[in-house]
Amino acid sequence: MRRTVFNEDHEAFRETLRAFIETEVVPVYDEWLAAGQAPRDFYHKLGELGVFGIRVDEEYDGAGIDSYKFEAVVYEETARAGITFGGSGVHVLLGLPYIKMLASDEQKKRFLPKFVSGEEMWALAMTEPGTGSDLAGMKTTAKLSEDGTHYVLNGAKTFITGGVHADRVIVCARTSAPTAEDRRHGISLFAVDTKSEGYSIGRKLDKLGLKTSDTAELAFVDVKVPVEDLLGEENKGFYYLGHNLASERWGIAFGAYAQAKAAVRFAKEYVQERTVFGKPVAHFQNTKFELAACQAEVDAAEAVADRALEALDAGELTPAEAASAKLFCTEVAHRVIDRCLQLHGGYGFMNEYPIARLYADNRVNRIYGGTSEIMKTIIAKDMGL
């Protein structure tokens, strides 16, 4: 079936991005893997390329295009090349929606030009040790000072992608105690300057995959956050978090589909080149059947991911639909990538092959942004169960 989600502008951007990846990322990617993160100046290059400003209004140095489709192209092209852009995905997919939705005009003037250029990288700090997906159970607090000029932030966060390089972190903290009727009440969001006194980066976490994206523990000890850096209204943070989860889960779904598509490409190329018993592995019926089954699953995941993308652009993607897309696409990617690695034989277990890195990178898709089990709970609730 002919794909209709992208137009000529998207394809032109794809060509530019593919060339950028080939010249700026692929030759040095092994160095990034060894270092455990992309270099900080790489984000300036992404800013110059315009990747960060696509959905930012022109008055703040962006392109003013209200669409996620260019971001979808980024997912496809990075997966195709077997690389990632470090923590930049969090910067755009997680950071930008909160700025656009909650920031005042004054805050947008301060934040967005530096966001677009890559001068200031953003991260989102929700998860805390011991709470996991239970955001209502967070313990980090932000208490308003007696003179009303600032909040005093205390607490800790973990699994914060982009936490090492971040210049601003959207920190979720309790400004009021939960009520008996609503334990989600009392959470607020703050755009915290990482240079603030009392702000510290703990361990840089050693992950199974996504080795080029820095993930860290963060700690706050009497960090003074100016009242001007409160995002939105006090105590409405849980609502804001829920509102933006649909776009986050779409991003994970689309990224997973793109990884599955790339896995089929890697496997197809490998079995056509690899010879066993005097003939290419591609000539064996099992190989053909396995790749055909994988391609069918990728086709289905592409349709689901594209439908969710169109709904997201139209402002119509519901939480249940986003959960369904994430559940389906991440489970498909899990199956497809595993089968494609199997077709590589022993070489699939070697990190020098992109399928091995893809296998490790993909595993977290069924965990972050809400586990597959949480997605099933959301879908079941929407079904009236």
mmCIF file of C-alpha atoms in Angstrom:
data_model
loop_
_atom_site.group_PDB
_atom_site.id
_atom_site.type_symbol
_atom_site.label_atom_id
_atom_site.label_comp_id
_atom_site.label_asym_id
_atom_site.label_seq_id
_atom_site.Cartn_x
_atom_site.Cartn_y
_atom_site.Cartn_z
ATOM 1 C CA MET A 1 0.000 0.000 0.000
ATOM 2 C CA ARG A 2 1.196 3.488 -0.807
ATOM 3 C CA ARG A 3 2.100 5.463 2.280
ATOM 4 C CA THR A 4 0.436 8.883 2.524
ATOM 5 C CA VAL A 5 1.635 10.279 5.835
ATOM 6 C CA PHE A 6 4.636 12.174 4.403
ATOM 7 C CA ASN A 7 4.844 14.798 1.643
ATOM 8 C CA GLU A 8 7.670 16.281 -0.465
ATOM 9 C CA ASP A 9 8.842 18.562 2.368
ATOM 10 C CA HIS A 10 9.236 15.612 4.693
ATOM 11 C CA GLU A 11 11.155 13.656 2.079
ATOM 12 C CA ALA A 12 13.471 16.597 1.401
ATOM 13 C CA PHE A 13 14.142 16.820 5.137
ATOM 14 C CA ARG A 14 14.787 13.060 5.150
ATOM 15 C CA GLU A 15 17.486 13.410 2.476
ATOM 16 C CA THR A 16 19.177 16.216 4.394
ATOM 17 C CA LEU A 17 19.016 14.292 7.651
ATOM 18 C CA ARG A 18 20.323 11.080 6.085
ATOM 19 C CA ALA A 19 23.334 12.914 4.686
ATOM 20 C CA PHE A 20 23.935 14.584 8.061
ATOM 21 C CA ILE A 21 23.878 11.212 9.832
ATOM 22 C CA GLU A 22 26.299 9.687 7.341
ATOM 23 C CA THR A 23 28.834 12.500 7.724
ATOM 24 C CA GLU A 24 28.406 13.677 11.328
ATOM 25 C CA VAL A 25 27.349 10.600 13.293
ATOM 26 C CA VAL A 26 28.233 7.259 11.683
ATOM 27 C CA PRO A 27 32.025 7.879 11.500
ATOM 28 C CA VAL A 28 32.248 8.744 15.230
ATOM 29 C CA TYR A 29 29.436 6.636 16.667
ATOM 30 C CA ASP A 30 31.767 4.036 18.166
ATOM 31 C CA GLU A 31 33.452 6.853 20.102
ATOM 32 C CA TRP A 32 30.064 7.920 21.477
ATOM 33 C CA LEU A 33 29.339 4.348 22.547
ATOM 34 C CA ALA A 34 32.669 4.126 24.342
ATOM 35 C CA ALA A 35 32.082 7.458 26.075
ATOM 36 C CA GLY A 36 28.532 6.504 27.050
ATOM 37 C CA GLN A 37 27.048 9.710 25.645
ATOM 38 C CA ALA A 38 26.982 11.990 22.646
ATOM 39 C CA PRO A 39 29.322 14.995 22.916
ATOM 40 C CA ARG A 40 27.714 18.217 24.071
ATOM 41 C CA ASP A 41 28.645 20.148 20.926
ATOM 42 C CA PHE A 42 26.677 17.647 18.816
ATOM 43 C CA TYR A 43 23.468 19.208 20.108
ATOM 44 C CA HIS A 44 24.579 22.564 18.727
ATOM 45 C CA LYS A 45 24.870 20.870 15.327
ATOM 46 C CA LEU A 46 21.327 19.535 15.628
ATOM 47 C CA GLY A 47 20.227 23.050 16.514
ATOM 48 C CA GLU A 48 21.938 24.447 13.428
ATOM 49 C CA LEU A 49 20.264 21.755 11.329
ATOM 50 C CA GLY A 50 16.896 22.932 12.635
ATOM 51 C CA VAL A 51 15.890 19.675 14.324
ATOM 52 C CA PHE A 52 14.999 21.349 17.628
ATOM 53 C CA GLY A 53 12.945 24.215 16.255
ATOM 54 C CA ILE A 54 10.489 22.613 13.857
ATOM 55 C CA ARG A 55 7.478 22.940 16.160
ATOM 56 C CA VAL A 56 8.622 26.234 17.719
ATOM 57 C CA ASP A 57 7.010 29.496 16.606
ATOM 58 C CA GLU A 58 9.022 31.702 14.254
ATOM 59 C CA GLU A 59 9.155 34.566 16.762
ATOM 60 C CA TYR A 60 11.346 32.317 18.933
ATOM 61 C CA ASP A 61 13.641 31.297 16.041
ATOM 62 C CA GLY A 62 11.721 28.154 15.124
ATOM 63 C CA ALA A 63 10.155 26.982 11.871
ATOM 64 C CA GLY A 64 6.586 27.364 13.136
ATOM 65 C CA ILE A 65 5.412 24.004 11.763
ATOM 66 C CA ASP A 66 2.749 22.510 14.024
ATOM 67 C CA SER A 67 3.373 18.873 13.153
ATOM 68 C CA TYR A 68 5.161 15.844 14.578
ATOM 69 C CA LYS A 69 5.859 14.409 11.132
ATOM 70 C CA PHE A 70 9.376 15.776 10.881
ATOM 71 C CA GLU A 71 10.148 14.173 14.237
ATOM 72 C CA ALA A 72 8.777 10.927 12.813
ATOM 73 C CA VAL A 73 11.336 11.205 10.008
ATOM 74 C CA VAL A 74 14.074 11.574 12.634
ATOM 75 C CA TYR A 75 12.938 8.326 14.284
ATOM 76 C CA GLU A 76 13.015 6.486 10.976
ATOM 77 C CA GLU A 77 16.379 7.790 9.834
ATOM 78 C CA THR A 78 18.228 7.256 13.106
ATOM 79 C CA ALA A 79 16.871 3.694 13.323
ATOM 80 C CA ARG A 80 17.764 3.067 9.670
ATOM 81 C CA ALA A 81 21.362 4.033 10.380
ATOM 82 C CA GLY A 82 21.504 2.005 13.596
ATOM 83 C CA ILE A 83 22.309 5.075 15.701
ATOM 84 C CA THR A 84 20.636 7.431 18.160
ATOM 85 C CA PHE A 85 20.945 11.175 18.709
ATOM 86 C CA GLY A 86 21.817 10.801 22.383
ATOM 87 C CA GLY A 87 19.423 12.618 24.709
ATOM 88 C CA SER A 88 18.024 14.929 22.055
ATOM 89 C CA GLY A 89 14.781 12.970 21.789
ATOM 90 C CA VAL A 90 13.871 13.870 25.360
ATOM 91 C CA HIS A 91 14.726 17.504 24.658
ATOM 92 C CA VAL A 92 12.149 17.715 21.867
ATOM 93 C CA LEU A 93 9.552 15.038 22.612
ATOM 94 C CA LEU A 94 9.294 15.609 26.368
ATOM 95 C CA GLY A 95 10.596 19.102 27.014
ATOM 96 C CA LEU A 96 8.981 21.109 24.232
ATOM 97 C CA PRO A 97 5.301 20.219 24.842
ATOM 98 C CA TYR A 98 5.497 21.546 28.405
ATOM 99 C CA ILE A 99 7.108 24.794 27.336
ATOM 100 C CA LYS A 100 4.569 25.331 24.563
ATOM 101 C CA MET A 101 1.600 24.455 26.760
ATOM 102 C CA LEU A 102 2.577 26.053 30.072
ATOM 103 C CA ALA A 103 5.199 28.765 29.605
ATOM 104 C CA SER A 104 4.194 32.406 29.817
ATOM 105 C CA ASP A 105 5.222 34.814 27.067
ATOM 106 C CA GLU A 106 8.082 35.996 29.257
ATOM 107 C CA GLN A 107 9.236 32.414 29.840
ATOM 108 C CA LYS A 108 9.037 31.550 26.142
ATOM 109 C CA LYS A 109 11.235 34.540 25.314
ATOM 110 C CA ARG A 110 13.785 33.330 27.854
ATOM 111 C CA PHE A 111 13.650 29.630 27.097
ATOM 112 C CA LEU A 112 12.812 28.924 23.482
ATOM 113 C CA PRO A 113 15.603 30.623 21.466
ATOM 114 C CA LYS A 114 18.225 28.748 23.493
ATOM 115 C CA PHE A 115 16.132 25.573 23.242
ATOM 116 C CA VAL A 116 16.073 25.840 19.444
ATOM 117 C CA SER A 117 19.808 26.477 19.117
ATOM 118 C CA GLY A 118 20.805 23.684 21.477
ATOM 119 C CA GLU A 119 22.488 26.182 23.781
ATOM 120 C CA GLU A 120 20.187 24.956 26.556
ATOM 121 C CA MET A 121 19.248 21.273 26.611
ATOM 122 C CA TRP A 122 16.160 20.187 28.538
ATOM 123 C CA ALA A 123 15.170 17.031 30.394
ATOM 124 C CA LEU A 124 12.117 15.907 32.357
ATOM 125 C CA ALA A 125 12.433 14.607 35.935
ATOM 126 C CA MET A 126 9.403 12.622 37.061
ATOM 127 C CA THR A 127 10.515 9.222 38.345
ATOM 128 C CA GLU A 128 11.804 8.813 41.883
ATOM 129 C CA PRO A 129 13.555 5.905 43.598
ATOM 130 C CA GLY A 130 10.880 3.539 44.840
ATOM 131 C CA THR A 131 7.915 5.089 42.997
ATOM 132 C CA GLY A 132 8.287 3.941 39.384
ATOM 133 C CA SER A 133 5.054 4.511 37.473
ATOM 134 C CA ASP A 134 3.252 5.741 40.614
ATOM 135 C CA LEU A 135 3.806 9.452 40.038
ATOM 136 C CA ALA A 136 1.272 10.371 42.720
ATOM 137 C CA GLY A 137 3.626 8.823 45.252
ATOM 138 C CA MET A 138 6.467 11.280 44.624
ATOM 139 C CA LYS A 139 8.231 12.704 47.686
ATOM 140 C CA THR A 140 10.204 15.613 46.198
ATOM 141 C CA THR A 141 8.908 18.887 47.642
ATOM 142 C CA ALA A 142 8.971 22.539 46.625
ATOM 143 C CA LYS A 143 8.007 24.946 49.421
ATOM 144 C CA LEU A 144 7.328 28.610 48.782
ATOM 145 C CA SER A 145 9.636 30.934 50.717
ATOM 146 C CA GLU A 146 8.197 33.300 53.287
ATOM 147 C CA ASP A 147 8.859 36.321 51.076
ATOM 148 C CA GLY A 148 7.219 34.599 48.095
ATOM 149 C CA THR A 149 10.191 35.091 45.761
ATOM 150 C CA HIS A 150 11.257 31.490 45.322
ATOM 151 C CA TYR A 151 10.541 27.846 46.070
ATOM 152 C CA VAL A 152 12.909 25.622 48.050
ATOM 153 C CA LEU A 153 13.313 22.275 46.274
ATOM 154 C CA ASN A 154 14.328 19.085 48.100
ATOM 155 C CA GLY A 155 14.295 15.493 46.916
ATOM 156 C CA ALA A 156 15.729 13.065 44.387
ATOM 157 C CA LYS A 157 14.943 11.695 40.924
ATOM 158 C CA THR A 158 16.227 8.710 38.988
ATOM 159 C CA PHE A 159 16.293 7.330 35.413
ATOM 160 C CA ILE A 160 16.479 10.893 34.051
ATOM 161 C CA THR A 161 17.435 10.668 30.380
ATOM 162 C CA GLY A 162 19.476 13.680 29.322
ATOM 163 C CA GLY A 163 20.172 14.400 32.980
ATOM 164 C CA VAL A 164 23.937 14.757 32.589
ATOM 165 C CA HIS A 165 23.931 17.292 29.746
ATOM 166 C CA ALA A 166 20.736 19.134 30.721
ATOM 167 C CA ASP A 167 20.865 22.877 31.332
ATOM 168 C CA ARG A 168 17.203 23.006 32.377
ATOM 169 C CA VAL A 169 15.199 20.199 33.912
ATOM 170 C CA ILE A 170 11.432 20.191 34.298
ATOM 171 C CA VAL A 171 11.165 18.890 37.841
ATOM 172 C CA CYS A 172 7.905 17.514 39.244
ATOM 173 C CA ALA A 173 7.549 18.268 42.935
ATOM 174 C CA ARG A 174 4.911 18.477 45.634
ATOM 175 C CA THR A 175 3.827 21.990 46.534
ATOM 176 C CA SER A 176 0.866 20.729 48.579
ATOM 177 C CA ALA A 177 -0.011 17.510 50.351
ATOM 178 C CA PRO A 178 -2.330 15.055 48.598
ATOM 179 C CA THR A 179 -5.943 15.051 49.707
ATOM 180 C CA ALA A 180 -7.980 12.108 50.912
ATOM 181 C CA GLU A 181 -10.087 12.389 47.756
ATOM 182 C CA ASP A 182 -7.218 12.845 45.310
ATOM 183 C CA ARG A 183 -3.676 11.676 46.011
ATOM 184 C CA ARG A 184 -2.597 13.221 42.708
ATOM 185 C CA HIS A 185 -3.330 16.733 44.002
ATOM 186 C CA GLY A 186 -0.482 19.041 44.913
ATOM 187 C CA ILE A 187 2.130 18.373 42.215
ATOM 188 C CA SER A 188 3.695 21.315 40.371
ATOM 189 C CA LEU A 189 6.260 21.667 37.574
ATOM 190 C CA PHE A 190 9.392 23.804 37.634
ATOM 191 C CA ALA A 191 11.963 24.702 34.970
ATOM 192 C CA VAL A 192 15.024 24.266 37.166
ATOM 193 C CA ASP A 193 18.390 25.739 36.192
ATOM 194 C CA THR A 194 20.945 22.949 36.657
ATOM 195 C CA LYS A 195 23.595 25.488 37.712
ATOM 196 C CA SER A 196 21.586 26.278 40.847
ATOM 197 C CA GLU A 197 23.288 25.803 44.210
ATOM 198 C CA GLY A 198 22.193 22.544 45.826
ATOM 199 C CA TYR A 199 21.438 20.875 42.494
ATOM 200 C CA SER A 200 23.647 17.863 41.859
ATOM 201 C CA ILE A 201 24.016 15.011 39.397
ATOM 202 C CA GLY A 202 24.477 11.633 41.054
ATOM 203 C CA ARG A 203 25.418 8.445 39.268
ATOM 204 C CA LYS A 204 25.469 8.352 35.520
ATOM 205 C CA LEU A 205 23.519 5.119 35.143
ATOM 206 C CA ASP A 206 24.955 2.144 33.277
ATOM 207 C CA LYS A 207 22.115 0.956 31.045
ATOM 208 C CA LEU A 208 21.556 -2.213 29.024
ATOM 209 C CA GLY A 209 20.996 -0.174 25.857
ATOM 210 C CA LEU A 210 20.727 3.396 24.547
ATOM 211 C CA LYS A 211 24.378 3.796 25.435
ATOM 212 C CA THR A 212 24.769 7.204 23.786
ATOM 213 C CA SER A 213 21.995 8.867 25.794
ATOM 214 C CA ASP A 214 23.106 10.022 29.227
ATOM 215 C CA THR A 215 20.803 8.869 32.031
ATOM 216 C CA ALA A 216 21.370 10.004 35.584
ATOM 217 C CA GLU A 217 20.223 10.329 39.153
ATOM 218 C CA LEU A 218 19.517 13.870 40.324
ATOM 219 C CA ALA A 219 19.449 15.330 43.840
ATOM 220 C CA PHE A 220 18.085 18.623 45.153
ATOM 221 C CA VAL A 221 19.154 20.037 48.510
ATOM 222 C CA ASP A 222 17.535 23.386 49.340
ATOM 223 C CA VAL A 223 17.636 24.427 45.694
ATOM 224 C CA LYS A 224 16.162 27.909 45.263
ATOM 225 C CA VAL A 225 13.852 28.049 42.261
ATOM 226 C CA PRO A 226 12.578 31.545 41.369
ATOM 227 C CA VAL A 227 8.792 31.822 41.232
ATOM 228 C CA GLU A 228 9.289 32.970 37.637
ATOM 229 C CA ASP A 229 10.348 29.402 36.795
ATOM 230 C CA LEU A 230 7.093 27.752 37.860
ATOM 231 C CA LEU A 231 5.485 26.213 34.754
ATOM 232 C CA GLY A 232 1.726 26.615 34.666
ATOM 233 C CA GLU A 233 -0.263 26.768 37.877
ATOM 234 C CA GLU A 234 0.554 25.356 41.260
ATOM 235 C CA ASN A 235 -0.807 21.914 42.129
ATOM 236 C CA LYS A 236 -1.948 21.095 38.580
ATOM 237 C CA GLY A 237 1.177 19.215 37.566
ATOM 238 C CA PHE A 238 -0.397 15.770 37.470
ATOM 239 C CA TYR A 239 -2.978 17.009 34.975
ATOM 240 C CA TYR A 240 -0.221 18.513 32.818
ATOM 241 C CA LEU A 241 1.758 15.266 32.928
ATOM 242 C CA GLY A 242 -1.275 13.255 31.888
ATOM 243 C CA HIS A 243 -2.057 15.655 29.057
ATOM 244 C CA ASN A 244 1.372 15.193 27.474
ATOM 245 C CA LEU A 245 1.653 11.438 27.950
ATOM 246 C CA ALA A 246 -0.163 10.807 24.652
ATOM 247 C CA SER A 247 2.559 12.499 22.600
ATOM 248 C CA GLU A 248 5.297 10.797 24.623
ATOM 249 C CA ARG A 249 3.748 7.369 24.071
ATOM 250 C CA TRP A 250 3.262 8.061 20.382
ATOM 251 C CA GLY A 251 6.988 8.849 20.165
ATOM 252 C CA ILE A 252 7.905 5.560 21.792
ATOM 253 C CA ALA A 253 5.486 3.681 19.526
ATOM 254 C CA PHE A 254 6.806 5.306 16.368
ATOM 255 C CA GLY A 255 10.406 4.833 17.424
ATOM 256 C CA ALA A 256 9.764 1.140 18.104
ATOM 257 C CA TYR A 257 8.138 0.648 14.706
ATOM 258 C CA ALA A 258 11.131 2.368 13.069
ATOM 259 C CA GLN A 259 13.504 0.044 14.907
ATOM 260 C CA ALA A 260 11.564 -3.017 13.735
ATOM 261 C CA LYS A 261 11.672 -1.758 10.156
ATOM 262 C CA ALA A 262 15.419 -1.211 10.431
ATOM 263 C CA ALA A 263 15.906 -4.699 11.887
ATOM 264 C CA VAL A 264 14.303 -6.284 8.821
ATOM 265 C CA ARG A 265 16.582 -4.226 6.586
ATOM 266 C CA PHE A 266 19.697 -5.288 8.547
ATOM 267 C CA ALA A 267 18.657 -8.944 8.486
ATOM 268 C CA LYS A 268 17.799 -8.910 4.797
ATOM 269 C CA GLU A 269 21.184 -7.434 3.904
ATOM 270 C CA TYR A 270 23.006 -9.901 6.136
ATOM 271 C CA VAL A 271 21.330 -13.095 4.879
ATOM 272 C CA GLN A 272 21.920 -12.072 1.274
ATOM 273 C CA GLU A 273 25.661 -11.720 1.951
ATOM 274 C CA ARG A 274 26.243 -14.544 4.443
ATOM 275 C CA THR A 275 26.968 -17.946 2.904
ATOM 276 C CA VAL A 276 26.237 -21.280 4.645
ATOM 277 C CA PHE A 277 26.621 -24.749 3.104
ATOM 278 C CA GLY A 278 27.677 -23.162 -0.141
ATOM 279 C CA LYS A 279 24.763 -20.790 -0.655
ATOM 280 C CA PRO A 280 23.436 -17.519 0.795
ATOM 281 C CA VAL A 281 21.355 -17.819 3.972
ATOM 282 C CA ALA A 282 18.628 -15.951 2.080
ATOM 283 C CA HIS A 283 18.075 -18.997 -0.144
ATOM 284 C CA PHE A 284 16.788 -21.162 2.709
ATOM 285 C CA GLN A 285 13.025 -21.410 3.046
ATOM 286 C CA ASN A 286 13.145 -20.760 6.786
ATOM 287 C CA THR A 287 14.932 -17.474 6.175
ATOM 288 C CA LYS A 288 12.352 -16.383 3.630
ATOM 289 C CA PHE A 289 9.455 -17.350 5.885
ATOM 290 C CA GLU A 290 10.947 -15.616 8.926
ATOM 291 C CA LEU A 291 11.618 -12.358 7.079
ATOM 292 C CA ALA A 292 8.224 -12.468 5.372
ATOM 293 C CA ALA A 293 6.508 -12.842 8.753
ATOM 294 C CA CYS A 294 8.593 -9.990 10.163
ATOM 295 C CA GLN A 295 7.754 -7.751 7.200
ATOM 296 C CA ALA A 296 4.035 -8.410 7.698
ATOM 297 C CA GLU A 297 4.312 -7.362 11.343
ATOM 298 C CA VAL A 298 6.265 -4.239 10.403
ATOM 299 C CA ASP A 299 3.607 -3.322 7.841
ATOM 300 C CA ALA A 300 0.932 -3.566 10.529
ATOM 301 C CA ALA A 301 3.005 -1.545 13.015
ATOM 302 C CA GLU A 302 3.626 1.124 10.376
ATOM 303 C CA ALA A 303 -0.122 1.488 9.818
ATOM 304 C CA VAL A 304 -0.751 1.813 13.569
ATOM 305 C CA ALA A 305 2.116 4.287 14.039
ATOM 306 C CA ASP A 306 1.019 6.405 11.061
ATOM 307 C CA ARG A 307 -2.605 6.473 12.216
ATOM 308 C CA ALA A 308 -1.506 7.610 15.659
ATOM 309 C CA LEU A 309 0.702 10.273 14.067
ATOM 310 C CA GLU A 310 -2.181 11.672 12.029
ATOM 311 C CA ALA A 311 -4.402 11.718 15.120
ATOM 312 C CA LEU A 312 -1.672 13.439 17.154
ATOM 313 C CA ASP A 313 -1.218 16.143 14.511
ATOM 314 C CA ALA A 314 -4.981 16.680 14.463
ATOM 315 C CA GLY A 315 -5.077 16.986 18.261
ATOM 316 C CA GLU A 316 -7.303 13.912 18.468
ATOM 317 C CA LEU A 317 -5.008 11.204 19.878
ATOM 318 C CA THR A 318 -6.659 9.943 23.065
ATOM 319 C CA PRO A 319 -4.733 8.447 26.014
ATOM 320 C CA ALA A 320 -6.203 5.007 25.268
ATOM 321 C CA GLU A 321 -5.286 5.211 21.568
ATOM 322 C CA ALA A 322 -1.745 6.272 22.447
ATOM 323 C CA ALA A 323 -1.501 3.399 24.918
ATOM 324 C CA SER A 324 -2.760 0.967 22.287
ATOM 325 C CA ALA A 325 -0.250 2.203 19.708
ATOM 326 C CA LYS A 326 2.597 1.981 22.200
ATOM 327 C CA LEU A 327 1.621 -1.507 23.337
ATOM 328 C CA PHE A 328 1.254 -2.858 19.809
ATOM 329 C CA CYS A 329 4.316 -1.270 18.225
ATOM 330 C CA THR A 330 6.682 -2.051 21.088
ATOM 331 C CA GLU A 331 5.555 -5.674 21.267
ATOM 332 C CA VAL A 332 5.939 -6.029 17.482
ATOM 333 C CA ALA A 333 9.418 -4.521 17.653
ATOM 334 C CA HIS A 334 10.373 -6.927 20.426
ATOM 335 C CA ARG A 335 9.361 -9.952 18.352
ATOM 336 C CA VAL A 336 10.745 -8.735 15.039
ATOM 337 C CA ILE A 337 14.134 -7.613 16.325
ATOM 338 C CA ASP A 338 14.619 -10.862 18.208
ATOM 339 C CA ARG A 339 13.857 -12.916 15.082
ATOM 340 C CA CYS A 340 16.111 -10.746 12.933
ATOM 341 C CA LEU A 341 18.957 -11.139 15.411
ATOM 342 C CA GLN A 342 18.450 -14.914 15.262
ATOM 343 C CA LEU A 343 18.950 -14.821 11.503
ATOM 344 C CA HIS A 344 22.374 -13.275 12.107
ATOM 345 C CA GLY A 345 23.449 -16.341 14.083
ATOM 346 C CA GLY A 346 26.452 -15.766 16.352
ATOM 347 C CA TYR A 347 27.230 -12.451 14.701
ATOM 348 C CA GLY A 348 23.927 -11.100 15.973
ATOM 349 C CA PHE A 349 25.365 -11.310 19.472
ATOM 350 C CA MET A 350 28.307 -9.080 18.561
ATOM 351 C CA ASN A 351 27.962 -5.369 19.312
ATOM 352 C CA GLU A 352 29.804 -4.474 16.129
ATOM 353 C CA TYR A 353 26.619 -5.411 14.266
ATOM 354 C CA PRO A 354 23.789 -2.861 14.459
ATOM 355 C CA ILE A 355 21.209 -5.589 15.125
ATOM 356 C CA ALA A 356 22.860 -6.316 18.503
ATOM 357 C CA ARG A 357 22.739 -2.665 19.546
ATOM 358 C CA LEU A 358 19.187 -2.428 18.277
ATOM 359 C CA TYR A 359 18.200 -5.435 20.370
ATOM 360 C CA ALA A 360 19.519 -3.768 23.528
ATOM 361 C CA ASP A 361 18.172 -0.300 22.671
ATOM 362 C CA ASN A 362 14.702 -1.640 21.950
ATOM 363 C CA ARG A 363 14.182 -3.413 25.287
ATOM 364 C CA VAL A 364 13.333 -0.282 27.254
ATOM 365 C CA ASN A 365 10.428 0.588 24.941
ATOM 366 C CA ARG A 366 8.146 -1.770 26.850
ATOM 367 C CA ILE A 367 9.142 -0.154 30.143
ATOM 368 C CA TYR A 368 9.501 3.620 29.926
ATOM 369 C CA GLY A 369 6.639 5.958 29.210
ATOM 370 C CA GLY A 370 4.521 3.435 31.117
ATOM 371 C CA THR A 371 5.090 -0.315 31.042
ATOM 372 C CA SER A 372 3.170 -2.635 28.724
ATOM 373 C CA GLU A 373 1.172 -3.722 31.760
ATOM 374 C CA ILE A 374 0.154 -0.125 32.457
ATOM 375 C CA MET A 375 -0.828 0.272 28.784
ATOM 376 C CA LYS A 376 -3.096 -2.761 29.060
ATOM 377 C CA THR A 377 -4.708 -1.287 32.165
ATOM 378 C CA ILE A 378 -5.425 2.002 30.346
ATOM 379 C CA ILE A 379 -6.865 0.201 27.319
ATOM 380 C CA ALA A 380 -9.017 -2.079 29.474
ATOM 381 C CA LYS A 381 -10.377 0.890 31.421
ATOM 382 C CA ASP A 382 -11.290 2.610 28.160
ATOM 383 C CA MET A 383 -13.132 -0.565 27.168
ATOM 384 C CA GLY A 384 -15.242 -0.253 30.290
ATOM 385 C CA LEU A 385 -13.583 -3.223 31.979
#
